[in-house]
XYZ file of C-alpha atoms in Angstrom:
185
model
C 47.306 -9.474 39.782
C 44.072 -8.078 38.535
C 43.193 -7.595 34.765
C 43.204 -4.183 33.701
C 40.937 -2.602 31.051
C 42.523 -2.058 27.528
C 42.154 1.016 25.829
C 39.882 1.416 23.127
C 41.218 1.239 19.791
C 41.256 4.486 17.625
C 38.320 2.957 15.605
C 36.372 1.994 18.826
C 36.933 5.384 20.102
C 35.587 6.850 16.829
C 32.740 4.821 16.760
C 31.609 5.599 20.368
C 31.854 9.381 19.534
C 29.535 8.970 16.283
C 27.207 6.803 18.339
C 26.834 9.676 20.644
C 26.579 12.117 17.663
C 23.855 10.060 16.005
C 21.902 9.956 19.368
C 22.153 13.565 20.281
C 21.807 14.428 16.404
C 24.554 17.108 16.833
C 27.413 16.744 14.341
C 28.891 19.598 12.236
C 30.380 19.726 8.960
C 33.763 20.011 10.241
C 33.716 17.217 12.660
C 32.576 14.741 10.258
C 35.101 15.676 7.844
C 37.822 15.023 10.466
C 36.499 11.683 11.202
C 36.213 10.753 7.691
C 39.776 11.745 7.451
C 40.470 9.331 10.684
C 38.452 6.479 8.950
C 40.868 6.761 5.860
C 43.881 6.678 7.969
C 42.265 3.513 9.997
C 41.687 1.976 6.549
C 45.418 1.026 6.257
C 45.206 -1.209 9.414
C 41.338 -2.142 9.946
C 38.821 -2.115 7.132
C 35.945 -3.227 9.414
C 36.303 -0.287 11.616
C 36.888 2.244 8.697
C 33.796 1.141 6.911
C 31.635 1.142 9.886
C 32.744 4.639 10.703
C 32.066 5.803 7.162
C 28.603 4.016 7.210
C 27.930 5.800 10.419
C 29.021 9.122 8.920
C 26.900 8.220 5.890
C 23.959 7.843 8.383
C 24.569 11.317 10.041
C 24.515 12.967 6.639
C 21.712 11.095 5.248
C 23.421 9.382 2.490
C 21.361 6.017 2.454
C 23.247 4.459 -0.609
C 26.522 4.863 1.170
C 25.211 4.091 4.554
C 24.290 0.566 3.070
C 27.443 0.327 0.976
C 29.949 1.024 3.993
C 28.028 -0.941 6.444
C 27.549 -4.173 4.237
C 31.503 -3.899 3.471
C 32.100 -3.654 7.029
C 29.847 -6.697 7.758
C 31.497 -8.676 4.969
C 35.147 -8.198 6.134
C 33.899 -8.875 10.003
C 32.367 -12.463 8.934
C 29.080 -10.928 9.752
C 29.872 -10.176 13.396
C 27.394 -9.300 15.750
C 29.143 -6.026 16.521
C 29.118 -4.865 12.938
C 25.757 -5.902 12.342
C 24.567 -3.941 15.293
C 26.485 -0.746 14.044
C 24.344 -1.171 10.824
C 21.107 -1.482 12.671
C 21.940 1.586 14.533
C 22.333 3.383 11.504
C 19.177 1.948 9.693
C 16.640 2.858 12.722
C 18.217 6.272 13.169
C 17.653 6.763 9.225
C 14.065 5.285 9.973
C 14.591 2.240 7.766
C 12.500 0.136 10.119
C 12.231 -2.684 7.636
C 15.913 -3.179 7.149
C 16.617 -2.473 10.774
C 14.226 -5.198 11.706
C 15.591 -7.843 9.712
C 19.303 -7.228 10.638
C 18.268 -6.832 14.456
C 17.015 -10.246 13.901
C 20.315 -11.398 12.803
C 21.910 -9.625 15.763
C 19.422 -11.347 17.866
C 20.295 -14.646 16.652
C 23.859 -14.119 17.401
C 23.461 -12.374 20.679
C 20.193 -12.815 22.294
C 20.985 -11.009 25.263
C 22.273 -8.046 23.671
C 19.846 -5.270 25.455
C 20.668 -2.543 23.057
C 19.893 -4.488 19.925
C 16.701 -6.268 21.550
C 15.480 -2.426 22.168
C 15.969 -1.389 18.550
C 14.489 -4.577 17.527
C 11.296 -3.976 19.313
C 11.314 -0.429 18.103
C 11.364 -1.750 14.812
C 8.919 -4.207 15.326
C 6.477 -1.290 16.818
C 6.857 0.943 13.767
C 6.270 -1.908 11.512
C 3.012 -2.888 13.542
C 4.162 -6.327 13.822
C 1.794 -7.301 16.846
C 2.725 -10.896 17.156
C 6.369 -10.349 17.081
C 6.016 -7.452 19.322
C 4.538 -9.764 22.158
C 7.232 -12.254 21.384
C 10.003 -9.774 21.916
C 8.730 -7.819 24.627
C 8.117 -10.722 26.450
C 11.850 -11.820 25.917
C 12.873 -8.107 27.173
C 10.847 -8.953 30.258
C 12.380 -11.964 30.828
C 16.015 -10.471 30.464
C 15.184 -7.456 32.366
C 12.735 -8.224 34.936
C 10.605 -5.162 33.704
C 8.193 -4.345 30.973
C 9.668 -2.370 27.760
C 9.136 1.013 27.652
C 6.902 0.413 24.450
C 4.522 -2.040 26.508
C 3.992 0.818 29.035
C 3.124 3.790 26.859
C 1.221 3.778 23.635
C 3.192 4.008 20.709
C 1.590 7.369 19.916
C 2.796 8.966 23.040
C 6.337 7.562 22.687
C 6.653 9.158 19.264
C 5.233 12.456 20.335
C 7.998 12.246 23.090
C 10.504 11.578 20.583
C 9.509 14.194 18.096
C 9.177 16.829 21.036
C 12.952 15.832 22.124
C 14.484 16.052 18.650
C 12.902 19.535 18.016
C 13.951 20.844 21.508
C 17.408 19.339 20.871
C 17.087 21.417 17.331
C 16.601 24.501 19.217
C 12.522 24.727 18.508
C 11.396 25.318 22.029
C 8.095 26.956 21.131
C 6.153 23.455 20.066
C 2.529 23.935 19.697
C 0.235 21.099 21.294
C -0.711 19.914 17.758
C 2.887 19.736 16.725
C 3.605 17.378 19.955
C 0.361 15.383 20.009
C -0.813 15.469 16.711
C -4.193 16.823 18.076
């Protein structure tokens, strides 16, 4: 008999949904309120997931104080699991808190050196902080892992940032971008 995939827990389902909302930058107040209520219910049985969910919601709401507080609680209750550290890193990078993202990405890297998503975020944080030596080190690790160069080694940082800004603006419905807004020229 072959093993069957286990269904995701309610907490894991909400975390996956929040990751998608963070990536798309597409969350409304009603959805966030509903997810907060779900997190409160989950708290009875799973403090780690509940605090992670609340930390991710704080990220979306740009509530930096609660982002830190909730995620650090999740990390503490999980005994500093790579999973909870990763959730914190996602919130940090999406809140443009690059120094903290770098610091916590390093912790995840030490626990899970082949985690591609974390390594990608670590490289992005290093790039934003202009840490050239570390950039070379971790893009080399990326190449060894993926057998292809990291996207930030292929494209200049300014171009990648311009594309990210243009994408964010297009997702926000701002489709009349000027050359200067996209390329800073």
